[in-house]
GROMACS .gro file of C-alpha atoms in nm:
model
  293
    1UNK     CA    1   7.035  18.709   7.131
    2UNK     CA    2   7.333  18.480   7.075
    3UNK     CA    3   7.524  18.434   6.753
    4UNK     CA    4   7.868  18.325   6.636
    5UNK     CA    5   8.107  18.451   6.369
    6UNK     CA    6   8.125  18.120   6.184
    7UNK     CA    7   7.751  18.064   6.128
    8UNK     CA    8   7.661  18.386   5.946
    9UNK     CA    9   7.572  18.206   5.623
   10UNK     CA   10   7.522  17.858   5.763
   11UNK     CA   11   7.200  17.669   5.686
   12UNK     CA   12   7.137  17.603   6.057
   13UNK     CA   13   7.205  17.955   6.183
   14UNK     CA   14   6.854  18.030   6.314
   15UNK     CA   15   6.828  17.706   6.511
   16UNK     CA   16   7.179  17.744   6.654
   17UNK     CA   17   7.098  18.095   6.774
   18UNK     CA   18   6.774  17.980   6.937
   19UNK     CA   19   6.945  17.693   7.118
   20UNK     CA   20   7.234  17.914   7.225
   21UNK     CA   21   6.998  18.182   7.357
   22UNK     CA   22   6.830  17.916   7.571
   23UNK     CA   23   7.175  17.798   7.691
   24UNK     CA   24   7.117  17.448   7.554
   25UNK     CA   25   7.436  17.469   7.348
   26UNK     CA   26   7.748  17.684   7.374
   27UNK     CA   27   8.028  17.803   7.150
   28UNK     CA   28   8.394  17.718   7.194
   29UNK     CA   29   8.540  18.059   7.266
   30UNK     CA   30   8.237  18.284   7.284
   31UNK     CA   31   8.261  18.382   6.918
   32UNK     CA   32   8.283  18.052   6.726
   33UNK     CA   33   8.040  17.761   6.716
   34UNK     CA   34   8.226  17.526   6.477
   35UNK     CA   35   7.902  17.390   6.326
   36UNK     CA   36   8.058  17.105   6.126
   37UNK     CA   37   8.249  16.954   6.417
   38UNK     CA   38   8.107  16.624   6.540
   39UNK     CA   39   7.932  16.599   6.877
   40UNK     CA   40   8.071  16.359   7.136
   41UNK     CA   41   7.844  16.140   7.346
   42UNK     CA   42   7.942  16.346   7.652
   43UNK     CA   43   7.860  16.674   7.477
   44UNK     CA   44   7.523  16.544   7.363
   45UNK     CA   45   7.445  16.422   7.715
   46UNK     CA   46   7.495  16.779   7.836
   47UNK     CA   47   7.274  16.923   7.560
   48UNK     CA   48   6.994  16.680   7.642
   49UNK     CA   49   7.009  16.739   8.017
   50UNK     CA   50   7.014  17.116   7.964
   51UNK     CA   51   6.701  17.089   7.751
   52UNK     CA   52   6.527  16.877   8.016
   53UNK     CA   53   6.609  17.123   8.292
   54UNK     CA   54   6.405  17.383   8.101
   55UNK     CA   55   6.110  17.144   8.071
   56UNK     CA   56   5.840  17.213   8.334
   57UNK     CA   57   5.674  16.879   8.258
   58UNK     CA   58   5.978  16.680   8.370
   59UNK     CA   59   6.082  16.668   8.733
   60UNK     CA   60   6.444  16.602   8.657
   61UNK     CA   61   6.722  16.715   8.890
   62UNK     CA   62   7.099  16.707   8.854
   63UNK     CA   63   7.235  16.406   9.038
   64UNK     CA   64   7.511  16.424   9.297
   65UNK     CA   65   7.635  16.067   9.312
   66UNK     CA   66   7.931  15.957   9.521
   67UNK     CA   67   8.089  15.767   9.231
   68UNK     CA   68   8.045  15.792   8.853
   69UNK     CA   69   7.805  15.541   8.698
   70UNK     CA   70   8.057  15.448   8.426
   71UNK     CA   71   8.415  15.330   8.469
   72UNK     CA   72   8.540  15.545   8.177
   73UNK     CA   73   8.386  15.868   8.310
   74UNK     CA   74   8.646  16.035   8.528
   75UNK     CA   75   8.524  16.157   8.864
   76UNK     CA   76   8.632  16.516   8.792
   77UNK     CA   77   8.542  16.528   8.421
   78UNK     CA   78   8.342  16.839   8.327
   79UNK     CA   79   8.071  16.624   8.171
   80UNK     CA   80   8.034  16.377   8.458
   81UNK     CA   81   7.727  16.546   8.621
   82UNK     CA   82   7.543  16.547   8.287
   83UNK     CA   83   7.631  16.188   8.197
   84UNK     CA   84   7.540  16.065   8.545
   85UNK     CA   85   7.210  16.255   8.538
   86UNK     CA   86   7.112  16.132   8.191
   87UNK     CA   87   7.205  15.774   8.282
   88UNK     CA   88   7.030  15.791   8.619
   89UNK     CA   89   6.702  15.878   8.447
   90UNK     CA   90   6.764  15.610   8.181
   91UNK     CA   91   6.783  15.866   7.901
   92UNK     CA   92   7.123  15.741   7.789
   93UNK     CA   93   7.289  15.405   7.833
   94UNK     CA   94   7.640  15.272   7.805
   95UNK     CA   95   7.781  14.995   7.590
   96UNK     CA   96   7.774  14.729   7.860
   97UNK     CA   97   8.023  14.657   8.140
   98UNK     CA   98   7.967  15.013   8.269
   99UNK     CA   99   8.137  15.164   7.961
  100UNK     CA  100   8.001  15.494   7.824
  101UNK     CA  101   8.257  15.602   7.559
  102UNK     CA  102   8.220  15.974   7.643
  103UNK     CA  103   8.459  16.097   7.374
  104UNK     CA  104   8.315  15.891   7.088
  105UNK     CA  105   8.102  16.088   6.840
  106UNK     CA  106   7.729  16.026   6.873
  107UNK     CA  107   7.567  15.863   6.571
  108UNK     CA  108   7.234  15.952   6.414
  109UNK     CA  109   7.066  15.631   6.530
  110UNK     CA  110   7.201  15.677   6.884
  111UNK     CA  111   7.057  16.027   6.883
  112UNK     CA  112   6.718  15.893   6.772
  113UNK     CA  113   6.706  15.649   7.064
  114UNK     CA  114   6.803  15.917   7.316
  115UNK     CA  115   6.553  16.176   7.194
  116UNK     CA  116   6.264  15.931   7.184
  117UNK     CA  117   6.346  15.842   7.546
  118UNK     CA  118   6.340  16.214   7.622
  119UNK     CA  119   5.989  16.228   7.479
  120UNK     CA  120   5.884  15.933   7.696
  121UNK     CA  121   5.760  15.738   7.394
  122UNK     CA  122   5.883  15.384   7.461
  123UNK     CA  123   5.539  15.227   7.408
  124UNK     CA  124   5.505  15.401   7.073
  125UNK     CA  125   5.851  15.271   6.977
  126UNK     CA  126   5.743  14.910   7.026
  127UNK     CA  127   5.420  14.970   6.836
  128UNK     CA  128   5.603  15.130   6.543
  129UNK     CA  129   5.854  14.845   6.528
  130UNK     CA  130   5.573  14.591   6.527
  131UNK     CA  131   5.395  14.773   6.245
  132UNK     CA  132   5.717  14.789   6.042
  133UNK     CA  133   5.807  14.424   6.102
  134UNK     CA  134   5.457  14.326   5.989
  135UNK     CA  135   5.506  14.540   5.676
  136UNK     CA  136   5.207  14.756   5.767
  137UNK     CA  137   5.407  15.077   5.723
  138UNK     CA  138   5.664  15.148   5.450
  139UNK     CA  139   6.031  15.217   5.507
  140UNK     CA  140   6.066  15.595   5.559
  141UNK     CA  141   6.429  15.594   5.442
  142UNK     CA  142   6.601  15.407   5.160
  143UNK     CA  143   6.874  15.277   5.391
  144UNK     CA  144   6.656  15.143   5.673
  145UNK     CA  145   6.832  14.806   5.639
  146UNK     CA  146   7.145  14.978   5.773
  147UNK     CA  147   6.970  15.071   6.098
  148UNK     CA  148   7.061  14.863   6.404
  149UNK     CA  149   6.778  14.650   6.542
  150UNK     CA  150   6.798  14.822   6.882
  151UNK     CA  151   6.740  15.161   6.716
  152UNK     CA  152   6.479  15.064   6.458
  153UNK     CA  153   6.164  15.160   6.649
  154UNK     CA  154   6.314  15.489   6.766
  155UNK     CA  155   6.423  15.583   6.414
  156UNK     CA  156   6.074  15.507   6.278
  157UNK     CA  157   5.907  15.715   6.548
  158UNK     CA  158   6.157  16.002   6.518
  159UNK     CA  159   6.081  16.020   6.146
  160UNK     CA  160   5.705  16.012   6.201
  161UNK     CA  161   5.725  16.290   6.459
  162UNK     CA  162   5.926  16.505   6.218
  163UNK     CA  163   6.242  16.500   6.431
  164UNK     CA  164   6.446  16.316   6.167
  165UNK     CA  165   6.435  16.387   5.796
  166UNK     CA  166   6.627  16.214   5.522
  167UNK     CA  167   6.892  16.366   5.299
  168UNK     CA  168   6.832  16.463   4.936
  169UNK     CA  169   6.862  16.097   4.839
  170UNK     CA  170   6.606  15.980   5.093
  171UNK     CA  171   6.867  15.823   5.322
  172UNK     CA  172   6.902  15.850   5.700
  173UNK     CA  173   7.269  15.744   5.721
  174UNK     CA  174   7.217  15.592   6.069
  175UNK     CA  175   7.587  15.532   6.136
  176UNK     CA  176   7.695  15.885   6.040
  177UNK     CA  177   7.829  16.104   6.316
  178UNK     CA  178   7.614  16.402   6.417
  179UNK     CA  179   7.755  16.751   6.366
  180UNK     CA  180   7.702  17.035   6.610
  181UNK     CA  181   7.477  17.207   6.357
  182UNK     CA  182   7.264  16.894   6.313
  183UNK     CA  183   7.239  16.851   6.690
  184UNK     CA  184   7.111  17.207   6.729
  185UNK     CA  185   6.848  17.161   6.458
  186UNK     CA  186   6.724  16.823   6.582
  187UNK     CA  187   6.713  16.934   6.946
  188UNK     CA  188   6.513  17.239   6.844
  189UNK     CA  189   6.260  17.019   6.664
  190UNK     CA  190   6.232  16.798   6.972
  191UNK     CA  191   6.182  17.092   7.207
  192UNK     CA  192   5.925  17.246   6.971
  193UNK     CA  193   5.724  16.922   6.983
  194UNK     CA  194   5.725  16.951   7.362
  195UNK     CA  195   5.599  17.310   7.352
  196UNK     CA  196   5.920  17.448   7.503
  197UNK     CA  197   6.022  17.705   7.242
  198UNK     CA  198   5.711  17.916   7.214
  199UNK     CA  199   5.446  18.043   7.452
  200UNK     CA  200   5.167  17.783   7.440
  201UNK     CA  201   4.822  17.903   7.337
  202UNK     CA  202   4.482  17.736   7.371
  203UNK     CA  203   4.209  17.764   7.108
  204UNK     CA  204   3.855  17.624   7.111
  205UNK     CA  205   3.617  17.568   6.823
  206UNK     CA  206   3.471  17.333   6.565
  207UNK     CA  207   3.719  17.114   6.379
  208UNK     CA  208   3.654  17.050   6.011
  209UNK     CA  209   3.819  16.926   5.693
  210UNK     CA  210   3.883  17.173   5.411
  211UNK     CA  211   3.988  17.089   5.055
  212UNK     CA  212   4.082  17.444   4.953
  213UNK     CA  213   4.438  17.448   4.810
  214UNK     CA  214   4.499  17.104   4.964
  215UNK     CA  215   4.308  16.884   5.205
  216UNK     CA  216   4.374  16.996   5.561
  217UNK     CA  217   4.215  17.044   5.901
  218UNK     CA  218   4.068  17.377   6.009
  219UNK     CA  219   3.931  17.504   6.337
  220UNK     CA  220   3.693  17.800   6.362
  221UNK     CA  221   3.680  17.962   6.703
  222UNK     CA  222   3.343  18.062   6.845
  223UNK     CA  223   3.205  18.412   6.885
  224UNK     CA  224   3.134  18.705   6.655
  225UNK     CA  225   3.506  18.766   6.608
  226UNK     CA  226   3.582  18.400   6.553
  227UNK     CA  227   3.897  18.317   6.359
  228UNK     CA  228   3.972  18.023   6.135
  229UNK     CA  229   4.303  17.841   6.182
  230UNK     CA  230   4.469  17.587   5.959
  231UNK     CA  231   4.559  17.309   6.203
  232UNK     CA  232   4.903  17.152   6.164
  233UNK     CA  233   4.927  16.828   6.367
  234UNK     CA  234   5.257  16.784   6.551
  235UNK     CA  235   5.295  16.433   6.406
  236UNK     CA  236   5.101  16.148   6.242
  237UNK     CA  237   4.978  16.020   6.577
  238UNK     CA  238   4.827  16.359   6.659
  239UNK     CA  239   4.677  16.377   6.309
  240UNK     CA  240   4.503  16.044   6.357
  241UNK     CA  241   4.364  16.157   6.693
  242UNK     CA  242   4.237  16.484   6.546
  243UNK     CA  243   4.054  16.304   6.266
  244UNK     CA  244   3.827  16.147   6.529
  245UNK     CA  245   3.711  16.496   6.634
  246UNK     CA  246   3.604  16.625   6.291
  247UNK     CA  247   3.276  16.824   6.308
  248UNK     CA  248   3.303  16.841   6.685
  249UNK     CA  249   3.402  17.115   6.928
  250UNK     CA  250   3.755  17.067   7.053
  251UNK     CA  251   4.017  17.243   7.265
  252UNK     CA  252   4.371  17.245   7.127
  253UNK     CA  253   4.697  17.357   7.285
  254UNK     CA  254   4.991  17.460   7.070
  255UNK     CA  255   5.126  17.772   6.909
  256UNK     CA  256   5.076  17.988   6.603
  257UNK     CA  257   5.314  17.881   6.328
  258UNK     CA  258   5.441  18.167   6.112
  259UNK     CA  259   5.623  17.949   5.860
  260UNK     CA  260   5.547  18.030   5.493
  261UNK     CA  261   5.268  17.817   5.347
  262UNK     CA  262   5.016  17.799   5.064
  263UNK     CA  263   4.736  17.897   5.303
  264UNK     CA  264   4.639  18.259   5.368
  265UNK     CA  265   4.485  18.176   5.706
  266UNK     CA  266   4.666  18.158   6.036
  267UNK     CA  267   4.853  17.834   6.101
  268UNK     CA  268   4.827  17.660   6.438
  269UNK     CA  269   5.065  17.381   6.540
  270UNK     CA  270   4.860  17.141   6.754
  271UNK     CA  271   5.069  16.980   7.028
  272UNK     CA  272   4.793  16.847   7.251
  273UNK     CA  273   4.418  16.794   7.271
  274UNK     CA  274   4.294  16.978   7.578
  275UNK     CA  275   4.421  17.281   7.766
  276UNK     CA  276   4.764  17.153   7.865
  277UNK     CA  277   5.053  16.953   7.726
  278UNK     CA  278   5.092  16.619   7.901
  279UNK     CA  279   5.447  16.489   7.903
  280UNK     CA  280   5.445  16.276   8.215
  281UNK     CA  281   5.787  16.138   8.301
  282UNK     CA  282   5.727  15.802   8.470
  283UNK     CA  283   6.101  15.740   8.512
  284UNK     CA  284   6.145  16.075   8.689
  285UNK     CA  285   5.864  16.001   8.935
  286UNK     CA  286   6.004  15.655   9.012
  287UNK     CA  287   6.357  15.788   9.066
  288UNK     CA  288   6.237  16.061   9.301
  289UNK     CA  289   6.027  15.810   9.495
  290UNK     CA  290   6.329  15.582   9.532
  291UNK     CA  291   6.543  15.872   9.654
  292UNK     CA  292   6.284  15.964   9.919
  293UNK     CA  293   6.266  15.605  10.039
   0.00000   0.00000   0.00000
């Protein structure tokens, strides 16, 4: 277990401790986390690469390039391997002219773009943007007009997947700088969606719709000792897929969710249909093929 003196009563304490235990994030002196300090682009590059190195579905490796990929990333900078690796796999990009701005704070909309790339969801980004431009889906945040055009699709998808949530006024604040606490929370949500925080479990049974308490999906496993689970889709896309399997037998992979709820039955967070989580990294395969050649 990892904790820090300055997060004892902080709203993000649990998520910080989980990320620290997995060595995704670190403190400053071993005892302090400084949760309200902003995260630089270099620091966030390290966090993202660390999370990917724990992901068995990615085939990412730390790069060992002769020269840095950006002119403002010093050859001996502590963050250079992480920035080079993230850029090599097209997870992060610079500002043009080989400029990365490593010491600039990362913004919320920049974070959205990076994390959606991590989840390999570029096609979904374009689809979401098209739906929004055609006014087929509503604005999820009151300040969507403040979102840069290059980040719009990623912000929409990050909200739909539950990675980003608005503030108490329903705003995203896309230009706001991300704090260390916020980075820990949002990275944890992203890793949970990828099945990286809990031991995945597979259940099989008949999927149905229940209206008890509130309309929801349930799955009853087969056998004399069959259990009934309340199914929590990982996002709206998964929910729509599950609706096509109602009254059919289905195999789901995910994990039991012990969060408080109005239901007295076990909760199951569905991450994938089938017996494994598919997070194929096309970029990683192409990069490795190029290296072999």
